[in-house]
XYZ file of C-alpha atoms in Angstrom:
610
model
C 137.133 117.559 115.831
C 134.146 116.219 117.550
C 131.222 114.291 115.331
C 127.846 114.973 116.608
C 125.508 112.026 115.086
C 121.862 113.278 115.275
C 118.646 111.899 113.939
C 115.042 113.730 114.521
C 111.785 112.133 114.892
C 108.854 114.303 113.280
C 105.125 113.917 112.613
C 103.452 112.403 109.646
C 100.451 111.461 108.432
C 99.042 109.214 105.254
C 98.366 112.533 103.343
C 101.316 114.976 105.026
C 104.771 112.572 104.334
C 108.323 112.680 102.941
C 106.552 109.848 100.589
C 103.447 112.933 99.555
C 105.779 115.910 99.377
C 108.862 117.469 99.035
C 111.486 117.528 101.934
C 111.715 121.666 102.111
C 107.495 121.550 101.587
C 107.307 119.164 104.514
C 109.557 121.074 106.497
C 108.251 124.489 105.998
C 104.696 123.135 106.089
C 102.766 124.497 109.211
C 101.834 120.818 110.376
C 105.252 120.132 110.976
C 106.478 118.507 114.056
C 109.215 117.604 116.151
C 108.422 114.307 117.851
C 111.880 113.997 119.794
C 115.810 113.874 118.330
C 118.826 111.838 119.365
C 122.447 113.031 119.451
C 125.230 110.975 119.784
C 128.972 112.917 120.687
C 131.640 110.905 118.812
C 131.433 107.167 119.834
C 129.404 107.633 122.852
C 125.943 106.949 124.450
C 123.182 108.455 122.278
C 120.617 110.779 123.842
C 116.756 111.081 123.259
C 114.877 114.177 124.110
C 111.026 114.541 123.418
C 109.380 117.655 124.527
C 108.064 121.320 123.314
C 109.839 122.954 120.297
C 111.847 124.788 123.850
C 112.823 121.888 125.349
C 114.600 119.992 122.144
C 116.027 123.771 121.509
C 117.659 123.772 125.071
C 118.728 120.178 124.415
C 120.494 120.870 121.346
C 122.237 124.348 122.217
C 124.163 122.229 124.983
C 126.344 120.886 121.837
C 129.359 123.295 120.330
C 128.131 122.582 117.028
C 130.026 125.424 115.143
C 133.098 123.289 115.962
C 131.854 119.900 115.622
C 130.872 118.167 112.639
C 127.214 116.810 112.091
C 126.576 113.638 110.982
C 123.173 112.561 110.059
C 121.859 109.772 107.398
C 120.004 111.293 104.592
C 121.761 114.957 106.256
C 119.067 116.898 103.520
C 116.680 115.844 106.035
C 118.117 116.565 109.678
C 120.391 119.067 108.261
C 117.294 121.457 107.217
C 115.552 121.013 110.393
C 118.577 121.828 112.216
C 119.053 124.909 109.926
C 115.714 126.291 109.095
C 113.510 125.267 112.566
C 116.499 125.422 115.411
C 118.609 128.359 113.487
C 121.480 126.020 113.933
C 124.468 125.850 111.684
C 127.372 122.768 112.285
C 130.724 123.507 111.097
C 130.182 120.831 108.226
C 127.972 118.167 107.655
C 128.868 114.561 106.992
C 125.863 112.127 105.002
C 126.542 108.559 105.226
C 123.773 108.488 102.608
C 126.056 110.683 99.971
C 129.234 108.682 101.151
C 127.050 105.589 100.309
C 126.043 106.904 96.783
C 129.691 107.163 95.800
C 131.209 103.954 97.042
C 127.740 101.764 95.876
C 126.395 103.690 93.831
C 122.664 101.941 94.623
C 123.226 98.835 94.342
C 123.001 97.556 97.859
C 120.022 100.212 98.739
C 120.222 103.736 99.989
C 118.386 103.124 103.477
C 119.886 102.852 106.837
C 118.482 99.421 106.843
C 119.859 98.154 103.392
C 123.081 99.551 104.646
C 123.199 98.604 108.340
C 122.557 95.184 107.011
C 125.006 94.807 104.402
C 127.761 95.863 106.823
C 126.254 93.530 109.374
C 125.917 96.686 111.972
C 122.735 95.993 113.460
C 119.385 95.653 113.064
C 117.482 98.920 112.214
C 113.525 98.723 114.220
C 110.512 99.794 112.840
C 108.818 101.799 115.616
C 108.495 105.135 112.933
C 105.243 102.337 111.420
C 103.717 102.739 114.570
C 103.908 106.892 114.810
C 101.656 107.124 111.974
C 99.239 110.266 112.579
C 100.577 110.833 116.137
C 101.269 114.068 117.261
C 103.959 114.529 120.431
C 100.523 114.630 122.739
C 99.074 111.415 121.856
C 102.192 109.379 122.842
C 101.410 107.471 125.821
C 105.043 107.458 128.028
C 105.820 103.547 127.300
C 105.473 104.110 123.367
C 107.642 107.367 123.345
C 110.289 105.665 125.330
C 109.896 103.183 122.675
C 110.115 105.772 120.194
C 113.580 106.719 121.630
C 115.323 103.926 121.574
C 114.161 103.216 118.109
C 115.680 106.797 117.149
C 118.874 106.045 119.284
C 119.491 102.994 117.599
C 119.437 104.858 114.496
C 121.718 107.194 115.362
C 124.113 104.699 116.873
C 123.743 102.539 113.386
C 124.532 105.810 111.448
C 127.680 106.801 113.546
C 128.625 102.869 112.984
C 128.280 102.986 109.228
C 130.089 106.301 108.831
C 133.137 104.401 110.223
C 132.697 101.742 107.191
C 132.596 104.279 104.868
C 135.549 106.349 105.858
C 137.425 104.216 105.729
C 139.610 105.827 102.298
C 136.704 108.254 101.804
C 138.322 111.189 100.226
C 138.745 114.202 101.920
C 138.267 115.816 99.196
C 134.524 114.595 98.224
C 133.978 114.742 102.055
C 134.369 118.505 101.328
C 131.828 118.534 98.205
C 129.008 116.471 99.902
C 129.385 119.381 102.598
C 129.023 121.780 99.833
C 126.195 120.326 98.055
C 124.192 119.831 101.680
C 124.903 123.825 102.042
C 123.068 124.431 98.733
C 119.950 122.925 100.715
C 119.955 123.967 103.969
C 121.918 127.712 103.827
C 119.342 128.638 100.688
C 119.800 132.662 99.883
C 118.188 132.424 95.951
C 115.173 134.012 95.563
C 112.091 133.640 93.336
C 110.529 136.297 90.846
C 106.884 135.451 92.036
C 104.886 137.756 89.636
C 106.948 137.179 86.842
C 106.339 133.047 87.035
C 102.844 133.983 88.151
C 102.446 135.870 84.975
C 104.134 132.498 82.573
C 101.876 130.349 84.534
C 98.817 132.172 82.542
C 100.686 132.064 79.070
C 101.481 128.658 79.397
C 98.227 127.499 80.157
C 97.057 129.578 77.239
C 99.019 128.017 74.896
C 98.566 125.051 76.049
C 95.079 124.833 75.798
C 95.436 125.517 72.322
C 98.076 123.503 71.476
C 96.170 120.454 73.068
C 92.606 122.001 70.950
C 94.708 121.471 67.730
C 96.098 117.782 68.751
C 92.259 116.775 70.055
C 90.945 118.105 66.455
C 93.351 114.694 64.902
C 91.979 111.968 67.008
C 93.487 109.840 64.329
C 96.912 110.797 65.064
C 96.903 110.183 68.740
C 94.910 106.576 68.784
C 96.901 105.761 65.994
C 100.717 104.250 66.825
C 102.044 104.456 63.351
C 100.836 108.306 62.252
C 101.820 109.300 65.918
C 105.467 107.737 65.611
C 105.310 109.964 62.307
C 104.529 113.054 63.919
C 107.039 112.745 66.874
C 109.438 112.295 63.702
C 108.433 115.491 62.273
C 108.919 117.045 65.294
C 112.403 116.209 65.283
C 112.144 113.127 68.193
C 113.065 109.189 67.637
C 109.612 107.599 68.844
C 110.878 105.014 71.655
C 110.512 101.360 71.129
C 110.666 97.719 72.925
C 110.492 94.397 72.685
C 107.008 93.315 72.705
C 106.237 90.693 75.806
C 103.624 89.173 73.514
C 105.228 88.703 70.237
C 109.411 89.112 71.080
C 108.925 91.607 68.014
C 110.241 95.487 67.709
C 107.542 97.158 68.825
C 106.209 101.201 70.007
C 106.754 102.084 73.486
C 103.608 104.519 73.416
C 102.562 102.924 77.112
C 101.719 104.853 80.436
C 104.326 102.342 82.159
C 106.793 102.737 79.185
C 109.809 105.182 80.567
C 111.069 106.142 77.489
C 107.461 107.641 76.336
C 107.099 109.654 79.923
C 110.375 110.649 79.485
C 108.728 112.734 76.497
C 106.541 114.590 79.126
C 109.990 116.750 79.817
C 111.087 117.249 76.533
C 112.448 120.759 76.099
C 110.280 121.468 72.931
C 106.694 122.398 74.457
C 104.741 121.057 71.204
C 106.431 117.721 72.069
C 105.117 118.061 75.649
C 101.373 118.424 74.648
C 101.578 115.930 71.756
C 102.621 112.950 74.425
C 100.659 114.390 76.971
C 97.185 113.768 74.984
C 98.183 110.116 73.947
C 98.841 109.380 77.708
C 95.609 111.546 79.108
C 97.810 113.821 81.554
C 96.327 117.366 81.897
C 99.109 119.002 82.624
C 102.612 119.654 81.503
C 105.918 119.442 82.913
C 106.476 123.340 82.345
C 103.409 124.022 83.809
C 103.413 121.898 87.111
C 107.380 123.119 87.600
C 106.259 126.501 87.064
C 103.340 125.908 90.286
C 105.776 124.730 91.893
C 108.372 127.428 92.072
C 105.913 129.708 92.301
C 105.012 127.687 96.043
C 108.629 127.614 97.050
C 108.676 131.342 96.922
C 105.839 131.811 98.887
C 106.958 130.102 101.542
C 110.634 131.618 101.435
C 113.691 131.301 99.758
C 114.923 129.003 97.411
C 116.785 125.433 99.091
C 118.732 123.834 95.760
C 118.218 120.192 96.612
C 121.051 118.853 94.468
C 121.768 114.361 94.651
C 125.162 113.974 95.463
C 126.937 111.419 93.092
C 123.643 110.604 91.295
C 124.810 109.381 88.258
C 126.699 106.911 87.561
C 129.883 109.169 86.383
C 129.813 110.679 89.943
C 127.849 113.998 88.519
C 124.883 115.741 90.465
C 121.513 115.099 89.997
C 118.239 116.831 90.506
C 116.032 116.087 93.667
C 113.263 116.736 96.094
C 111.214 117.076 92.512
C 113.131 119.968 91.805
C 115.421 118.955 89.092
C 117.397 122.252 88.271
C 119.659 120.142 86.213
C 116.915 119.655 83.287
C 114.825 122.853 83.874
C 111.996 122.896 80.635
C 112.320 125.797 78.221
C 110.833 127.610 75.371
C 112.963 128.772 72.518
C 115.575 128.487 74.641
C 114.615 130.325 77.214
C 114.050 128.960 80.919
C 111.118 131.641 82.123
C 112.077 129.912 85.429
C 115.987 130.587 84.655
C 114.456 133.924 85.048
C 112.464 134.147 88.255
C 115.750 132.655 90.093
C 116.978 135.451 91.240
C 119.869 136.862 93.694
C 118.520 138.548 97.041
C 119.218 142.692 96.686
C 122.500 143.611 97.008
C 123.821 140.700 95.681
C 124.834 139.601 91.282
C 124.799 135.623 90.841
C 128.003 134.581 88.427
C 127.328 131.542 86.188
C 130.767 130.238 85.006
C 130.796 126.884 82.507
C 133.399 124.953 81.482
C 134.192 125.462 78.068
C 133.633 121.653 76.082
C 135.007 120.117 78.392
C 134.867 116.720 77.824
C 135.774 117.070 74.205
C 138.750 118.787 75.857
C 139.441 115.692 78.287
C 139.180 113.325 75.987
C 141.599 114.628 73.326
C 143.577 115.266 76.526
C 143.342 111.382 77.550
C 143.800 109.755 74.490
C 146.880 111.880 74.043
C 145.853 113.446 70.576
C 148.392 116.138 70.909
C 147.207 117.843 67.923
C 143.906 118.321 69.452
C 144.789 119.364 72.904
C 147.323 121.872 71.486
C 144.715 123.377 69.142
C 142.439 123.097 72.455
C 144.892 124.985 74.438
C 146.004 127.965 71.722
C 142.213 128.570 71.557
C 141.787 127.618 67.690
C 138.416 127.085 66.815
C 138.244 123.225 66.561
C 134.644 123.183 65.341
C 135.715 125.004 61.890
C 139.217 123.059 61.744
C 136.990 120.124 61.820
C 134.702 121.781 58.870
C 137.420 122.375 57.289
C 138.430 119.008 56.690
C 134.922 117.778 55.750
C 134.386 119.849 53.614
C 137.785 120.443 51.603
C 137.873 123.718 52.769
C 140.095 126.242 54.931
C 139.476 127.787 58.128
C 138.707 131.039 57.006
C 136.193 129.856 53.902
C 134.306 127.695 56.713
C 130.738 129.114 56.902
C 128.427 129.180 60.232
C 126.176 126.287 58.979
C 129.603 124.526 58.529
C 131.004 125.202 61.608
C 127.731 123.571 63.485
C 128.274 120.570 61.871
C 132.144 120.091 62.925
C 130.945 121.187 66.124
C 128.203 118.022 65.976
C 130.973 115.799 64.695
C 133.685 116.884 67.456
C 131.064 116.284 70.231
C 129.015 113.308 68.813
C 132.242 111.325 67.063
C 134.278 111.562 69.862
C 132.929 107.969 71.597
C 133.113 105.591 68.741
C 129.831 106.460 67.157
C 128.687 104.920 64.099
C 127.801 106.166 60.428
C 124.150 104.713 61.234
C 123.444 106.157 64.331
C 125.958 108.859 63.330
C 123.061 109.380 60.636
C 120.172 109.185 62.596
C 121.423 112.057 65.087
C 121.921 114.659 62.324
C 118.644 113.811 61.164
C 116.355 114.660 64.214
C 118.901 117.836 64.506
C 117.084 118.567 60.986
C 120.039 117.928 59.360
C 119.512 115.150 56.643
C 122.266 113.868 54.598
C 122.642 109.837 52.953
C 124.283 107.103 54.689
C 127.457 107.179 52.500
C 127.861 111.042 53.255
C 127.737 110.332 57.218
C 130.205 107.178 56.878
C 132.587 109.296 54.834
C 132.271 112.083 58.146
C 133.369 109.572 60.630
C 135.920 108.110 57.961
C 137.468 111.701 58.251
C 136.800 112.244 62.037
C 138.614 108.725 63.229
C 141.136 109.431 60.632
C 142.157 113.079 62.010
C 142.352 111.516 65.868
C 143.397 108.140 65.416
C 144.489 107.987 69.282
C 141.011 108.967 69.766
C 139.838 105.950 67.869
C 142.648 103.839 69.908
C 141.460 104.545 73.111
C 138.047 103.198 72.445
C 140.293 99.809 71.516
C 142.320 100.012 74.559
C 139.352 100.984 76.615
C 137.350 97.500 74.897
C 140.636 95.250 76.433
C 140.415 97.598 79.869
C 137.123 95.749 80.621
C 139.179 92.244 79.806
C 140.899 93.558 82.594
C 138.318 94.578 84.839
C 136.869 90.924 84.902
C 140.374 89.551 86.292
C 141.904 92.325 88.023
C 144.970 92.559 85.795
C 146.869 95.747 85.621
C 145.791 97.656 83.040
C 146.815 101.554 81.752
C 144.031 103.300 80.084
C 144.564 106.644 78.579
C 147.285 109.531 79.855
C 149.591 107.579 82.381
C 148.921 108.159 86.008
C 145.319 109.219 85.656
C 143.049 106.348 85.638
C 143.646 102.932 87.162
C 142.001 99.541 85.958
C 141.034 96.973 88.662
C 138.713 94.034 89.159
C 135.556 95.717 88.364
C 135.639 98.723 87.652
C 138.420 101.997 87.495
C 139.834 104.323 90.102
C 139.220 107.757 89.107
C 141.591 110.691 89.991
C 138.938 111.529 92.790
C 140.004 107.735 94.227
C 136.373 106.719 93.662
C 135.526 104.540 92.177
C 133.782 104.104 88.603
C 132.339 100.671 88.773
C 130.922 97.460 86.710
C 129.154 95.731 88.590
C 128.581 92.126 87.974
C 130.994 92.605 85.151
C 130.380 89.089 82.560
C 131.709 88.803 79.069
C 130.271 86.035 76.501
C 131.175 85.302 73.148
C 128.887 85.820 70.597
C 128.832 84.873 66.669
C 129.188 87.756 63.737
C 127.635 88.108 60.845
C 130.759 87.045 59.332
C 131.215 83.865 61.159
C 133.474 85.409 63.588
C 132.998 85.473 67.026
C 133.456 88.676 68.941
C 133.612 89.095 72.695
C 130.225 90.996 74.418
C 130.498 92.144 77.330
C 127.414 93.464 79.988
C 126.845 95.132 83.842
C 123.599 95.086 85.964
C 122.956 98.066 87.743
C 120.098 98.097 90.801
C 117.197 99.028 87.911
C 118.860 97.083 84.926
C 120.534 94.040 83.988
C 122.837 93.225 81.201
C 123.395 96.435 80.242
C 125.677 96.658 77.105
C 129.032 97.755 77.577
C 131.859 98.554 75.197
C 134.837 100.366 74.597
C 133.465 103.842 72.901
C 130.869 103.865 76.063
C 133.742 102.968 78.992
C 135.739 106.219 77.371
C 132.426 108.267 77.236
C 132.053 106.680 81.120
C 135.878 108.018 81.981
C 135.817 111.591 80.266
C 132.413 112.557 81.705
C 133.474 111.420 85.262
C 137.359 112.593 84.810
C 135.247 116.221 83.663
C 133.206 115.760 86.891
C 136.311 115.560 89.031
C 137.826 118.595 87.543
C 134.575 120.731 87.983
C 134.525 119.442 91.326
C 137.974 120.419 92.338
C 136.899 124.098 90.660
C 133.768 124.331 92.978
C 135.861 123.739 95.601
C 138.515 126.509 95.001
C 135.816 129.091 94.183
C 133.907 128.138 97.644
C 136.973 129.414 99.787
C 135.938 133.002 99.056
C 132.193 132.964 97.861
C 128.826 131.252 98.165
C 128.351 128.474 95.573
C 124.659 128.441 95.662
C 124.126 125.969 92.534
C 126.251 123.018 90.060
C 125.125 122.271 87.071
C 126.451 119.684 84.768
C 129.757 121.336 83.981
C 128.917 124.981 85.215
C 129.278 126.548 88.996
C 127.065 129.374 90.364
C 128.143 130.816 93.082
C 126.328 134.658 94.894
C 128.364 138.199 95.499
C 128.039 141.734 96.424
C 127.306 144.082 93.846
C 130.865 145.614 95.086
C 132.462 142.799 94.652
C 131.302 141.243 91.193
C 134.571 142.480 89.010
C 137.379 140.838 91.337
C 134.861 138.211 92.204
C 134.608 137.466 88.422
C 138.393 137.297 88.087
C 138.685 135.038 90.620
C 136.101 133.103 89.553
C 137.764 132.331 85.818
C 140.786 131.527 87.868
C 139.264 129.092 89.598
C 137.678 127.822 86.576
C 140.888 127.235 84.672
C 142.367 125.330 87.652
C 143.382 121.924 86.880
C 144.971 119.777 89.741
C 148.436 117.991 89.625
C 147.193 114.873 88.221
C 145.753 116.539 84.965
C 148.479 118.889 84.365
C 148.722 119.902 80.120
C 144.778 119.641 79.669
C 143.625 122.584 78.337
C 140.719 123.600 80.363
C 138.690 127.205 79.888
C 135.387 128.870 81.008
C 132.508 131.043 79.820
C 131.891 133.666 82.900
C 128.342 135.470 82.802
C 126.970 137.578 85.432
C 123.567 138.884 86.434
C 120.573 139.693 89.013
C 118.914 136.793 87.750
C 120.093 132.949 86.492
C 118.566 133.213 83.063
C 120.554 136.662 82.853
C 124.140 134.559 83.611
């Protein structure tokens, strides 16, 4: 199979940039531009074209692309412009951005340049600086040949870094970076224009009185103390830091602090408005998403810009400022969930994988107990009530039930009574410090291999910083190296600049600390309870994965979130496609054969409806 490497040259501007605005609102924007575009055929000679929108058409129709594979850095990009402006459609895409993402993470830099220079490829030129406000016209003939080989030395680094990378790639992910670029650039969702239209005014409403009622209390805004109290009354741990100044515990109530903007997309809308007049902004997340939906609508249908491996774990990420991963609600209720709607004819299916990682990680640490209650469908959450509070199944009570359900899935990584404590409390759930040590007492003694894992996880890192052989969990599934662990996806889950120092105890013993650095952090704290939390989440990432892949042999996947797959049918279809799509759901590959996996299926015309 042939690789066509391409790479297009557009028009920008200071004010009209992938740097000002969104990749599908640059694209679709009427000021848009092709300059020229390279294309490379496997490991030969690149070629430029520059020319009318005709002439790069003609250019590019010369190249069998249903049977080749395109290759493109940062393939969002070139992969929508080949899509939505050329009506072009490769057999697959391949991103040496997304293959970068996985094996780096971001540690040496995303750009061609960062990359191209840490694989000592080649230098990558900076002739894009000089297109700045230059339409196709304005080119003299020296600068656009100029222009050209600038582009087809980016092409020819790209096709030159994709053979780094593949080297081992799985085929596998190769398959779900394909997938994930399809979301983009094959977009079929729809958007409920009136009905956002019509939020839009209610949110505004309430937010101008919401923000009348917080201006009436100056005091409580200027002041850091009563505003820390009223973030605690509305159920939210005010962020802190270490002040530069005094190297005391401090408020982070700062425009720069990241924790406090953070606030800005708090689900809770009263939380919102309450940050958003200490820090001055006039507008809300809710609101601004809501705007811009409603613009993506009117200018078609909806692309699903989804970040291949963004986080850490390997899971998907929002992007292009369109983070459908985190999308703000009211009550519980996403009005934009809503307006996402399938085109007629068609019934999205929303299927979510059933607590998964409390699933995996019973399944990991070999609590048998667990995973066979897991897998005979017994309602864990009340077993675990049960036990706290002296009681049978049967006698558990709903309000009981939540709270086994809050131990099962906040217990489950070596959490302590104090923090333990602190959690049930912004839930509104208070209860003294002895009550939530006795809890954990009675979680860690029901799944002691629970509780061993985090000890044998705590050595795994011992083993990460000298490459010893090291088995962590269920045999055969994860394997501990120098730095890091392979995962069953053969990625890898890294550490990167792994250290370990010994530091004194209260007690006068010494205990061993141990730290990372990521590309935005240093030192970050690492222990056993957080490496298992790191495993199950990315182990429950390669399941899901292997699921989205199954149900994408026979229908549309159109959307991933966290643990749940979305996928588009017709109307005829929705009962087998349903069937099949549970099937796929309960799918677990060879290498995590016994763990109980299961699935909540909804259907509907719209996603909030699923």
């Amino acid at each position: 199979m042939h690789i066509l490497t391409i790479d297009f040259e557009t028009f920008y501007d200071k004010d009209y940039s992938l740097s000002k605005i969104t990749t599908e609102e640059y694209i679709r924007d009427e000021r848009f531009e092709v300059i020229g575009v390279s294309v490379q055929v496997d490991d030969g000679e690149p070629e430029w074209v520059s020319g009318s929108h005709k002439d790069i058409e003609n250019f590019l129709l010369q190249f069998n692309w249903a049977d080749c594979y395109a290759l493109a850095h940062n393939a969002m990009f070139d992969g929508a412009i080949l899509s939505w402006v050329f009506g072009i459609k490769p057999k697959a895409w391949l991103d040496t951005l997304s293959m970068a993402r996985a094996i780096h993470g971001t540690e040496v830099g995303g750009s061609l340049k960062a990359l191209a220079e840490h694989y000592q490829l080649g230098v990558k030129g900076e002739e894009v600086l000089n297109a700045l406000g230059k339409r196709r016209a304005l080119f003299h003939a020296f600068d656009l040949e100029r222009y050209g080989e600038y582009c087809k030395n980016d092409v020819a680094l790209t096709y030159a870094l994709y053979k780094e990378l593949s080297r081992g790639f799985p085929v596998k992910e190769l398959k779900l970076i394909d997938l994930t670029l399809r979301m983009f650039y094959d977009p079929v969702l729809q958007i409920d224009i009136p009905l956002l239209e019509q939020s839009l005014i209610e949110i505004k409403e309430r937010k101008e009185k919401l923000l009348a009622e917080v201006e009436a209390n100056r005091e409580i805004i200027m002041s850091n103390d009563k505003f820390a109290a009223a973030l605690e009354a509305l159920g939210v741990a005010p962020p802190k830091k270490i002040s530069a100044r005094t190297g005391k515990e401090t408020w982070a109530f700062a425009k720069t602090d990241e924790g406090f903007k953070a606030l800005l997309e708090h689900h809770a809308e009263n939380v919102q408005n309450l940050v958003a007049a200490r820090l001055g902004v006039k507008t809300t997340l809710e609101e601004t998403r809501t705007e811009r939906f409603i613009n993506i609508g009117k200018r078609g249908t909806l692309p699903v810009p989804l970040k291949y491996y963004a986080a850490h774990t390997g899971r998907w990420g929002g992007a292009d400022k369109v983070n459908l991963q985190n999308l703000p609600a009211r009550d519980g209720k996403s009005m934009i969930k809503k307006a996402i709607i399938a085109p007629p004819g068609y019934t999205l299916i929303d299927a979510d994988s059933a607590q998964i990682e409390a699933r995996t990680l019973a399944w990991l640490a070999e609590q048998n107990d667990l995973v066979d209650a897991f897998a005979a469908h017994e309602d864990v959450y009340k077993i675990m009530a049960g036990r706290i509070y002296g009681k049978s199944v049967e006698e558990v009570t709903k309000e009981e039930r939540f709270f086994g359900k809050t131990t099962i899935l906040g217990a489950g990584y070596g959490m302590g009574a104090a923090k333990f404590h602190l959690m049930l409390k912004l839930q509104g759930i208070n209860i003294d410090l002895k009550e939530a040590e006795r809890i954990i007492t009675i979680y860690r003694t029901s799944y002691p291999r629970i509780k061993t894992l985090w000890a044998k996880a705590n050595d795994a890192l011992n083993a990460m910083l000298f490459g010893n052989g090291f088995q962590l969990g269920k045999k055969g599934v994860l394997e501990v190296v120098k730095g890091g662990v392979i995962l069953p996806s053969r990625l890898k889950l890294t550490y990167n600049n792994l250290t370990a120092r010994n530091e004194a105890k209260p007690d006068g013993s010494n205990r061993t600390v141990y730290t990372y650095d990521s590309r935005r952090e240093k030192g970050i704290y690492i222990y056993g309870g957080k490496v298992v939390e790191n495993v199950v989440q990315a182990i429950a990432r390669c399941i899901v994965a292997e699921q989205m892949l199954q149900i994408s042999k026979r229908y549309h996947v159109v959307l991933t979130v966290h643990d749940a797959v979305m996928c588009i049918v017709e109307d005829s279809e929705v009962e087998e496609a349903t069937k099949y799509v549970e099937h796929c759901m309960r799918y677990t590959p060879d290498w995590a054969a016994g763990l109980p996996v299961d699935c909540e299926v909804g259907t509907g015309k719209s996603y909030g409806e699923c």
